[in-house]
Structures are given as C-alpha cells and as structure tokens.
XYZ file of C-alpha atoms in Angstrom:
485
model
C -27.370 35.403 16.993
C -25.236 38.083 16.704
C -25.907 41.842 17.556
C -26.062 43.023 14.271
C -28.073 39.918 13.231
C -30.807 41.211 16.053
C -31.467 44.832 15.605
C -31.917 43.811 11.722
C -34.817 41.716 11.964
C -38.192 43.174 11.772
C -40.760 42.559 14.673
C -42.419 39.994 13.577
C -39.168 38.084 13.346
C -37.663 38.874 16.181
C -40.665 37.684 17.853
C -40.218 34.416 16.538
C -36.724 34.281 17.179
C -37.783 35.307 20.854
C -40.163 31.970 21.016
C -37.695 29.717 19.645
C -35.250 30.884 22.451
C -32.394 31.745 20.058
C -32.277 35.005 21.650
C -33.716 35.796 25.257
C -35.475 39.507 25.948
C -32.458 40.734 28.239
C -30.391 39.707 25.704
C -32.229 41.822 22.791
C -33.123 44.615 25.509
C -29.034 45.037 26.447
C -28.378 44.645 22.920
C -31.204 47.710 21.923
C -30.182 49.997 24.984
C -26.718 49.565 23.902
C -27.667 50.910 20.484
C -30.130 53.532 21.807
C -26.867 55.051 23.908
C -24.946 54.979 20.554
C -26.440 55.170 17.322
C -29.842 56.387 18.764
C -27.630 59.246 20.185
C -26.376 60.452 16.887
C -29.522 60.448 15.240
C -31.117 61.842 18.398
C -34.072 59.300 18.351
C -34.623 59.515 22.269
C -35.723 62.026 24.852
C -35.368 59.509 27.389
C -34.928 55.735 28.214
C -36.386 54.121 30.315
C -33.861 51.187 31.317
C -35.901 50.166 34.607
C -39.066 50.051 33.145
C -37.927 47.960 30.297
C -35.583 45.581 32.718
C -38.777 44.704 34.285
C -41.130 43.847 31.193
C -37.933 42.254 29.753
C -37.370 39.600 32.893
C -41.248 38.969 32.779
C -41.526 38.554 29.383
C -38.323 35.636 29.988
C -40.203 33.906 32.791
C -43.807 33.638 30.885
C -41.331 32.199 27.439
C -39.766 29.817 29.873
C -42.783 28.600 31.450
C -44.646 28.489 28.294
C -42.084 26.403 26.557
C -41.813 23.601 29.291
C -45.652 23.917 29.195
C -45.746 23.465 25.557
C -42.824 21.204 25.141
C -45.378 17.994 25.312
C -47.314 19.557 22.390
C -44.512 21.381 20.629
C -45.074 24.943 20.654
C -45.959 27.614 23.063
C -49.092 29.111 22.632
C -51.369 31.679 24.143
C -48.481 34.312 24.592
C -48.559 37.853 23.787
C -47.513 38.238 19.929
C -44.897 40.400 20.147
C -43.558 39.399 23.540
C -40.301 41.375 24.508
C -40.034 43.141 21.418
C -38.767 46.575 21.876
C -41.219 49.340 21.095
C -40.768 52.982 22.265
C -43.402 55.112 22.888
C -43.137 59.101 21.109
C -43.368 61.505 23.926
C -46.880 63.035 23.105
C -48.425 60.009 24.710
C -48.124 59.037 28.141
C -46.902 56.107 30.210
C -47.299 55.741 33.871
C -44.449 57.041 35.984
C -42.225 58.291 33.251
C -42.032 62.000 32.734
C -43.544 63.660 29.607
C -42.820 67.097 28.431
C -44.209 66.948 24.653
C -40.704 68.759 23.291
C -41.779 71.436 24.823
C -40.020 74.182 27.544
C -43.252 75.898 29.055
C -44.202 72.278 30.256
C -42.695 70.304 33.101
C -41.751 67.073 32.796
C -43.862 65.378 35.255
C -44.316 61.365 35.298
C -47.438 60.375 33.917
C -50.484 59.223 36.171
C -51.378 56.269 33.579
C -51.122 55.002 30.347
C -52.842 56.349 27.746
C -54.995 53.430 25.992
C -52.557 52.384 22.734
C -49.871 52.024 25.557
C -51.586 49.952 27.219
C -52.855 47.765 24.007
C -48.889 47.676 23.115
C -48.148 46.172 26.817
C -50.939 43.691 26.171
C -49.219 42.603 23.270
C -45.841 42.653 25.485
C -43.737 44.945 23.787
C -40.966 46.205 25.991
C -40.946 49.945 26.154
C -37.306 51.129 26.069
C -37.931 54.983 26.156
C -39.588 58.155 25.212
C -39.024 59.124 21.530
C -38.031 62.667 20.121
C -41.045 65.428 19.358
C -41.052 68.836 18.334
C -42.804 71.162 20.649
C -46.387 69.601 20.950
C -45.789 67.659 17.573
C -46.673 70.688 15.373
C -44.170 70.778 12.894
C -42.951 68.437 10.417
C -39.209 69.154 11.773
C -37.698 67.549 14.788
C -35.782 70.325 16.342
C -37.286 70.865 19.881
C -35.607 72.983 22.447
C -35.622 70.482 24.963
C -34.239 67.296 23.802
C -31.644 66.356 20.888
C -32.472 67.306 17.067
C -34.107 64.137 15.097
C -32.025 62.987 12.121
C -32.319 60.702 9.263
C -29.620 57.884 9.809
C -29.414 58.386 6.570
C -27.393 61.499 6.433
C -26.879 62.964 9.258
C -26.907 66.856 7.665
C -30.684 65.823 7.206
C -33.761 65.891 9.520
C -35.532 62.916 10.335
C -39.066 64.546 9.684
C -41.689 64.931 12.397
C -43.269 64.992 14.018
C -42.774 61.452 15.049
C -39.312 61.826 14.285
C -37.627 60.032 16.910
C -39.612 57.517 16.490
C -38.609 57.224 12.868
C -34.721 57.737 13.291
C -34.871 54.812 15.948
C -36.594 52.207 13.863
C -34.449 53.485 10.933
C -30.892 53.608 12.544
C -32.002 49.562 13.719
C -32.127 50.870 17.583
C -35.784 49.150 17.765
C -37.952 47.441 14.927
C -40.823 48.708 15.485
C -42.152 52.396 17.395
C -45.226 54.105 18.441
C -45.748 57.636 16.752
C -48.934 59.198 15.621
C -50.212 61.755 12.703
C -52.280 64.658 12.178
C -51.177 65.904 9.044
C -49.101 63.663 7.936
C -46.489 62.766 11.382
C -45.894 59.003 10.358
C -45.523 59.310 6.804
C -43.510 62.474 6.925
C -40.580 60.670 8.754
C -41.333 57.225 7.151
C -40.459 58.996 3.774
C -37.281 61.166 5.234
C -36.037 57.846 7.203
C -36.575 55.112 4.274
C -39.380 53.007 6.535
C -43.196 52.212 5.935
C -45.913 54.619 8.031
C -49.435 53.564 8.115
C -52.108 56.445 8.984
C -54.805 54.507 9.657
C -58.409 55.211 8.860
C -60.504 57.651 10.951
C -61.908 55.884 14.295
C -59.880 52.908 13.532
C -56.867 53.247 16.554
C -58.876 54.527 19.384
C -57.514 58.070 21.156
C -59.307 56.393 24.689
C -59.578 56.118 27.136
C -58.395 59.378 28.567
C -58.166 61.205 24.945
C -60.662 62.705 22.403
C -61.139 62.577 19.238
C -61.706 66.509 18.456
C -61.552 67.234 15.223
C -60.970 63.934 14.195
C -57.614 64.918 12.617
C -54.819 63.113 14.395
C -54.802 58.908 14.849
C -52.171 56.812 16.797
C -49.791 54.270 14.597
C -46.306 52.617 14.590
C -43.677 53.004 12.498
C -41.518 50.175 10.857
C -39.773 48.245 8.362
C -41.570 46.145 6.576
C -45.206 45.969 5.571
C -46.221 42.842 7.804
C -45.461 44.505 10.682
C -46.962 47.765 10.219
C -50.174 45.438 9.355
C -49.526 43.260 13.140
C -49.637 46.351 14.847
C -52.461 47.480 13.087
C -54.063 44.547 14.575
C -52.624 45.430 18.011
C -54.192 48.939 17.727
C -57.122 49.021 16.269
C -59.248 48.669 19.374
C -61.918 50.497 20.733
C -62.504 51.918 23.645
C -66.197 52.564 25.486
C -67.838 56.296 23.859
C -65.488 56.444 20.726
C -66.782 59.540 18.696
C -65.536 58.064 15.667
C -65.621 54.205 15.109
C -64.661 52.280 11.808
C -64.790 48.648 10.494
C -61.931 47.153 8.208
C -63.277 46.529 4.713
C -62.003 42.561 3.685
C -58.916 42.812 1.598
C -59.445 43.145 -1.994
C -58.153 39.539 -2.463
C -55.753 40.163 -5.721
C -58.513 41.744 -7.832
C -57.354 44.108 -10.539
C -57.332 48.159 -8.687
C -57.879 51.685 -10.817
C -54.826 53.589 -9.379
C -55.252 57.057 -9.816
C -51.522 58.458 -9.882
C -51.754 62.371 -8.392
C -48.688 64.248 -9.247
C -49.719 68.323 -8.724
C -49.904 69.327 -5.093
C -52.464 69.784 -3.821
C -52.452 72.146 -0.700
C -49.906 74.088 -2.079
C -50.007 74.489 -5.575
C -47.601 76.069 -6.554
C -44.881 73.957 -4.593
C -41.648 72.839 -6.257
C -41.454 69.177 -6.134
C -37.989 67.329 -6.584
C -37.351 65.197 -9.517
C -36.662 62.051 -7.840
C -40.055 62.672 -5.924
C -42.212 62.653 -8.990
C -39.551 59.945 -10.199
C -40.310 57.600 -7.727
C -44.444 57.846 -7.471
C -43.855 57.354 -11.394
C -41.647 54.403 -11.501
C -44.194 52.817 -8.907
C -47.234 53.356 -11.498
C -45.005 51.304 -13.843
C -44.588 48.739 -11.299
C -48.536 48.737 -10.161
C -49.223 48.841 -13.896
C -46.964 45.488 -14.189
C -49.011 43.826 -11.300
C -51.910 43.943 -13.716
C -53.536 47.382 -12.218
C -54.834 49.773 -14.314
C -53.188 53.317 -13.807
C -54.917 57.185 -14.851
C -53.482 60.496 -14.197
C -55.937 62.322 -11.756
C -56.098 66.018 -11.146
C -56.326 67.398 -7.389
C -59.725 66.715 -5.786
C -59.757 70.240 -4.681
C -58.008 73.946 -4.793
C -55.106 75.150 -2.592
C -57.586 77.786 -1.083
C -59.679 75.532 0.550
C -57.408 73.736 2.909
C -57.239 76.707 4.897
C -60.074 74.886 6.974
C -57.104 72.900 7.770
C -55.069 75.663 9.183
C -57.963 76.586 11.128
C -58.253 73.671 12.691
C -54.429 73.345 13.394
C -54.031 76.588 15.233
C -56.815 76.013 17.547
C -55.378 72.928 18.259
C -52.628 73.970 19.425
C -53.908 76.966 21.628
C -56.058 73.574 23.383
C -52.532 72.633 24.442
C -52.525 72.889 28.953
C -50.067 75.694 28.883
C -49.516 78.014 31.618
C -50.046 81.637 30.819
C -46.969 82.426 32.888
C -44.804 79.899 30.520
C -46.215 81.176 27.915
C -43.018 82.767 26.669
C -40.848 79.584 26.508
C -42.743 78.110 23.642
C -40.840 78.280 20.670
C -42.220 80.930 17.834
C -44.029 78.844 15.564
C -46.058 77.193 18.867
C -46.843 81.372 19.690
C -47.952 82.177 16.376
C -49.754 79.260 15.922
C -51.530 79.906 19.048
C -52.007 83.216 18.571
C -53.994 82.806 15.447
C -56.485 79.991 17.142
C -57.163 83.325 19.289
C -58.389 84.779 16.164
C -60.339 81.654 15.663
C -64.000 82.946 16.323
C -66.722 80.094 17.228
C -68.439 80.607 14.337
C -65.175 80.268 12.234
C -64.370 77.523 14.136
C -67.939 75.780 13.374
C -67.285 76.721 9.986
C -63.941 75.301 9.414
C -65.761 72.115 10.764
C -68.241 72.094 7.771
C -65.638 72.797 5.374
C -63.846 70.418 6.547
C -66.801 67.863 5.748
C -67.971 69.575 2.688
C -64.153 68.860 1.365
C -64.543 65.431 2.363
C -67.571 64.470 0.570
C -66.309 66.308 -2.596
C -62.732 64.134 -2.229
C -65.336 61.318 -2.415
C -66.863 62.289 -4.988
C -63.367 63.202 -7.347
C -62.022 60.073 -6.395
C -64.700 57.754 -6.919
C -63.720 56.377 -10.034
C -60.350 54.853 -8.624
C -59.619 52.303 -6.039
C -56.365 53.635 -4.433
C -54.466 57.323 -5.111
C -51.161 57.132 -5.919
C -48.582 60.337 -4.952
C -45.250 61.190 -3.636
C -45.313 61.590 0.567
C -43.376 64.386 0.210
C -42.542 67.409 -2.461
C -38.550 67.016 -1.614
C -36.213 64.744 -0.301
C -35.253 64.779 4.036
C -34.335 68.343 4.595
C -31.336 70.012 5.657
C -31.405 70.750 10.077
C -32.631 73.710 10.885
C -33.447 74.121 7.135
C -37.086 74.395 7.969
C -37.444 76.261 11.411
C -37.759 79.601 10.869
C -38.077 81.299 14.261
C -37.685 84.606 13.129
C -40.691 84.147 10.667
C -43.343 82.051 12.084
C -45.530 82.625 9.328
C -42.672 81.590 6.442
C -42.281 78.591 8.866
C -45.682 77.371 8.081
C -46.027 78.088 4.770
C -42.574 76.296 3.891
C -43.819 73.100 5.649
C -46.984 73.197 3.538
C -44.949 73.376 0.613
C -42.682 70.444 1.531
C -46.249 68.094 2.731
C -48.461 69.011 -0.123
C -50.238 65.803 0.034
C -49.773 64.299 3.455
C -52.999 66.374 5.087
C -55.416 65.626 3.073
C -56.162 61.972 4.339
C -55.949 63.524 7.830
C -58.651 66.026 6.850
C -60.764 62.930 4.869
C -59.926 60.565 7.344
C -59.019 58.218 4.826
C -56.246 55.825 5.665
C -52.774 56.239 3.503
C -49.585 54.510 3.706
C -45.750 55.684 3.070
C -43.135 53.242 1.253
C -39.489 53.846 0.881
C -39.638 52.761 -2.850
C -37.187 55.686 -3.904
C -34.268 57.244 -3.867
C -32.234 60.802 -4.433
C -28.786 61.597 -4.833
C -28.145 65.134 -2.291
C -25.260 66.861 -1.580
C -25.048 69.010 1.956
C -23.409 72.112 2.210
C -20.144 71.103 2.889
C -19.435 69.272 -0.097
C -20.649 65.726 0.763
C -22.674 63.853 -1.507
C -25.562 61.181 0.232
C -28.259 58.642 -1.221
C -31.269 58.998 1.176
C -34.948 57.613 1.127
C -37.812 59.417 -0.753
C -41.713 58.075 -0.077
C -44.100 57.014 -2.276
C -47.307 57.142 -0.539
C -50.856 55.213 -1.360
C -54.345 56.351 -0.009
C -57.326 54.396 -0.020
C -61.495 55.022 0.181
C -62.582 55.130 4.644
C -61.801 51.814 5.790
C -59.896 50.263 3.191
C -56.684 49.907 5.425
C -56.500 46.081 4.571
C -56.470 47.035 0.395
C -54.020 48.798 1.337
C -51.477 47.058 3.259
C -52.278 44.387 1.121
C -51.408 46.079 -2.308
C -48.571 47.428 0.141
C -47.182 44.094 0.568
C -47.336 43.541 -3.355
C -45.194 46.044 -4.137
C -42.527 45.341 -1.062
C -42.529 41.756 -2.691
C -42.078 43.019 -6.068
C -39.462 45.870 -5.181
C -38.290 44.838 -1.733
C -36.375 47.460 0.095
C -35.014 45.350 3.231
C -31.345 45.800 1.792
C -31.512 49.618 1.367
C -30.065 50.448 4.726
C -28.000 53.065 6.045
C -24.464 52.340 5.288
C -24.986 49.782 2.957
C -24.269 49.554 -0.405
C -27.591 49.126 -3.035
C-alpha cells in the first residue's frame, strides 16, 4: 500500500490490513514517524516521540503476526492476537508511561520519566497499540486552547491560523492531520469533544465510572474520564471496548445499557447555551445541530426543541470545582511563578475555596444532576452544537494579561461541553458541519464545526450506535484537510 493509502485508514482497518500482511508494523511505524516529523510538526501535535519505545512494540508486534500466521495458516486465520496490534496510538502528556518524561505543558514541572504506566496505558498496550509519542497539552490541561509554554502551539490541520482546541489538542491535530488513526486524550469539561469539533474528528466522553482513572489515579470529583480520539465512529466504539475496564476500589463504576437496537429515539434538540447564556453562537454552529435534527428526523426519530435544564448561575459549582483542581496539581511553591497566568489565577481562587464551599459545590453539583434528570426525562438523547463558534484564531483565546477574561471567554466558546462532565452522562462530538472563515490576513478556509449528542448515565452504546447512523447517512470520511468536498 502506499503511504498515503496507510495514514488514511482508520484503526480498525489498518488493523486488518496489519493481519493480512499487506503492510508490516515497521513499515506503518516509519511511515507515521515520518509524518509525525512533518505534518505533525506544523500542526504541533507532539511534545515528544518516542521512536525507541515504539521500534520495540513495532518489531514485537511483527514477530507475534508472523508466528500467528504460520500458526494459523492450517486453519486460515490468525486468532487470539491483540485487536489493534501495531496500530499507532499516542498517549496525551497528562498521563504517564514508564520511562518517558512527562511535564503536563507545564514550566514549574520537570520533565522526569515516568515510574509506570498509568492503567488506560497499560489497557492500550494490552490491546498492542504502538505508542509513537507524547501528545501536546496546555499547562495541566486547563484550558480549552493548546498554547503551552513548553512545547509547540496545537493547530487544526485544518487551517493552520486556527487552534486545534484542548485540551487534548495534540492529540486531536495528530489523528486529524492523518499522523496516527487513533489517540489517547481525556476530558473534564469537555477536552475530547472540544478538539474533535475544532479538528473535524469524532470524541467520545464516556459515561461516569465507565474508563477507569486506576490504578494509581482517583476519581475526585468525578469530573474528568480517559478516551481516544478518532475518525470514524467504529473505532471510537473499539476503543471504548479497550477502555472501559475496571480497576480494584473504583469510586465510581458503571454498566453499558444494551444498544437501543433501531427503536424510534425522542431527540431533544438544545440550541440556547447553557452555562453561558448570553454567549454568541455562530451561524453555521446552530446550522449544523439543525440540519442534523432534519437528518435524525429522516431516520424516523422524533425531534422537540428543549429549553436548558438549568440557569447560567448555577454552574458556578463547576468553577468551584475546577479551581481546586487545579491548586491539587504537585507544584513546587518555589516554581510557583513559572505557571502561566490562567494556571495562577485559577489556583489562587481554589485558595479561596473554603471546605465548606468545597462540600457545597459537591452537593450542587449533585443537586444539578438530579434536576438534569429530571428536565431531560422526556427525551432519549440531547441534541446541541459542541461548540458556540467555529476553531479559534491562536492566541485568540489566551489572555495572560486577564486571567479572569480568559475564563470567562472559554465558557462562552464551550457552553455545552461541561455539563455531561458535571452529570456524568456520556456525550459524543461529530464533524457533521462546516463554516466558511477568513483569518486576518485575508485568507479564506472551510474548517470542521461539531455537532454533539448526549445520552441518559450509561447509555454510551445508544449512542455510538445512533452515532454510527448518522456517519452512514452523512459520512464525513472524504472531508479531509486539503481535499476538495
């Protein structure tokens, strides 16, 4: 196959194509590190690769397909292997992988290798990925911006005026800019599908308790989940699979409901923001989550306009919980000083964060959850734009001379993304739209805008299955970067 024939195929069939033997996994891995050094450059997708590791899992991964396909060449078919053997998958660079150095985009923290794996790592070497390299955070993955001081600025392939979203953005511009099918990434207030949306790629936030944080992390608030991001729907439901595993003492645990099997869905299409209500939302935005009622309404699903399960005001539980997350970050108070603004601020006000405020945030946090419940029990699935506008301009978005104006911007671009991180209801990003920009030089660009779906607490499969519906029904596969529509 040829090079360009590889890095387009999706995971699942470059798997396939790695059983058959038409390709070999030093041949995809040279083929992917070549395109990490040059594409994956521009688009800054990696803090760093990891060319040893990977030449290692790569060669193992060709002696077990070897062996298995003389073994199986009686019967016809190797089986027993790892599903997604030597597939590259990177890993974002808030998680950790033995030996290779994390730093979490951040200055005040030294990149020292990692003493282990953290547990989705090693669930993605059990199902014998290859992992190429560290992908592109902002400073401890707290904005929805990839602009870190230490390491390159995330962009959307896209246009390359334009961020790639975080703050799994890295993550995003590599999958996007065909450097790797598939990549690791994770959200707590909306980190997959913010970049899914800005990069023209599906992000699945799973449900609460679904992807284990063990077993070396915790749960805490119960905010943040691990996931991949990728380009089609089947393989953002394979990983799923890969992923959703759980690990001994889990605070939170959840079971997959069976998929809804075809039936007819109430779709309740939510077009006012919701955490910031008075947010401006682009056209082609509320153009796209629009034209995909139509097409859900097509498929035979009934479609209602719903209202916003809750005021603006009360998502400040939300920020509550945010900035005392980010004061838990392990930095030294001597390095204080080299976090970047927004980190400061942020930290500053978990200070301010009194127990009982904290406690209370907690409850609120609960209390909004059963009240979402109760809003949205009358429909099956929710129905929104991911984001208010399309992928913003670099360095549009970091403010450092205004911390506060910082936050409040990026709460007015994700108006909808938090809320399933606060219910811990599972939601899903497609790249079923478009918009026409022009960047301040002139230049005109068509770039990706997100339609996203969100479903009742363990409902994942409805979703990825209604998912896969609309993927058949309005495939995206050739919408790429450089191509022509």
């Amino acid at each position: 196959m040829s090079v360009t024939d590889l890095l387009d195929l999706d995971a699942t069939a470059l798997a396939h194509v790695l059983r058959t033997g038409d390709a070999s996994p030093t041949e995809v891995l040279d083929t992917t590190l070549d395109a990490a050094a040059g594409v994956g450059a521009d688009v800054g997708a990696f803090t760093v690769l990891t060319s040893d590791l990977a030449r290692t899992q790569a060669l193992a991964a060709e002696s077990a397909l070897v062996a298995a396909r003389r073994a199986g060449s009686a019967v016809g078919g190797i089986d027993g292997l790892p599903p997604f053997l030597g597939v590259p998958c990177p890993v974002k660079d808030l998680t950790m992988v033995e030996g290779v150095p994390i730093r979490a985009g951040s200055a005040a923290i030294d990149p020292i290798p990692a003493p282990y794996d953290d547990g989705v790592v090693t669930l993605l070497r059990a199902a014998g990925t290859v992992m190429v390299g560290k992908t592109t955070t902002p400073e401890l993955g707290l904005p929805c911006y990839t602009e870190p001081d230490v390491g390159p600025t995330a962009r959307t392939p896209w246009d390359l005026a334009r961020s790639a979203g975080g703050s799994s953005g890295g993550a995003a511009a590599a999958v996007a800019a065909r450097v790797v099918p598939v990549a690791h990434g994770s959200d707590g207030g909306g980190s997959l599908r913010i970049p899914a949306s800005a990069c023209g790629l599906v992000g699945l936030k799973p449900s609460r308790g679904l992807v284990s944080p063990g077993p070396y992390g915790v749960d805490g608030a119960g905010l943040a989940t691990h996931g991949v991001l990728t380009r089609s729907v089947r393989d953002a439901a394979a990983f799923l699979d890969v992923l959703a595993r759980p690990w001994p003492g889990d605070t939170f645990t959840a079971r997959l409901a069976a998929a809804p099997g075809g039936r007819r869905l109430r779709v309740g299409l939510l077009l006012d923001p919701v955490i910031a209500a008075d947010a401006p939302v682009h056209p082609a935005c509320a153009d796209a989550a629009r034209a995909t009622a139509a097409l859900l309404a097509g498929l035979g699903h009934d479609v209602v306009e719903i209202p916003p399960p809750f005021g603006a005001e009360r998502w400040d539980a939300f920020a509550a919980l945010w900035s005392v997350g980010a004061l838990q970050a392990p930095v030294p108070p001597d390095r204080e000083h080299l976090l970047v603004p927004l980190t400061r601020w942020l930290r500053e006000r978990g200070r301010g964060v009194s127990g009982l405020a904290y406690a209370t945030a907690l409850a609120g946090v609960q209390q909004l959850t059963r009240e979402v419940a109760t809003a949205w029990a009358g429909v099956d699935v929710v129905l929104s734009p991911t984001l208010a506008q399309p992928p913003a301009l670099v360095g549009s978005q970091r403010i450092d001379d205004d911390p506060a104006a910082d936050f409040a911007a990026q709460t007015a671009f994700t108006p909808w993304t938090s809320v399933w991180n606060l219910t811990g209801r599972p939601a899903i990003s497609l790249p079923l739209g478009e918009a026409r920009v022009t960047d301040p030089d002139g230049t005109s660009a068509t770039v990706p805008v997100g339609v996203m779906l969100g479903a009742d607490h363990g409902d994942d499969a409805l979703l990825l299955d209604l998912a896969a519906r609309l993927e058949e029904a309005a495939p995206w596969s050739h919408r790429r970067p450089g191509a022509t529509s």
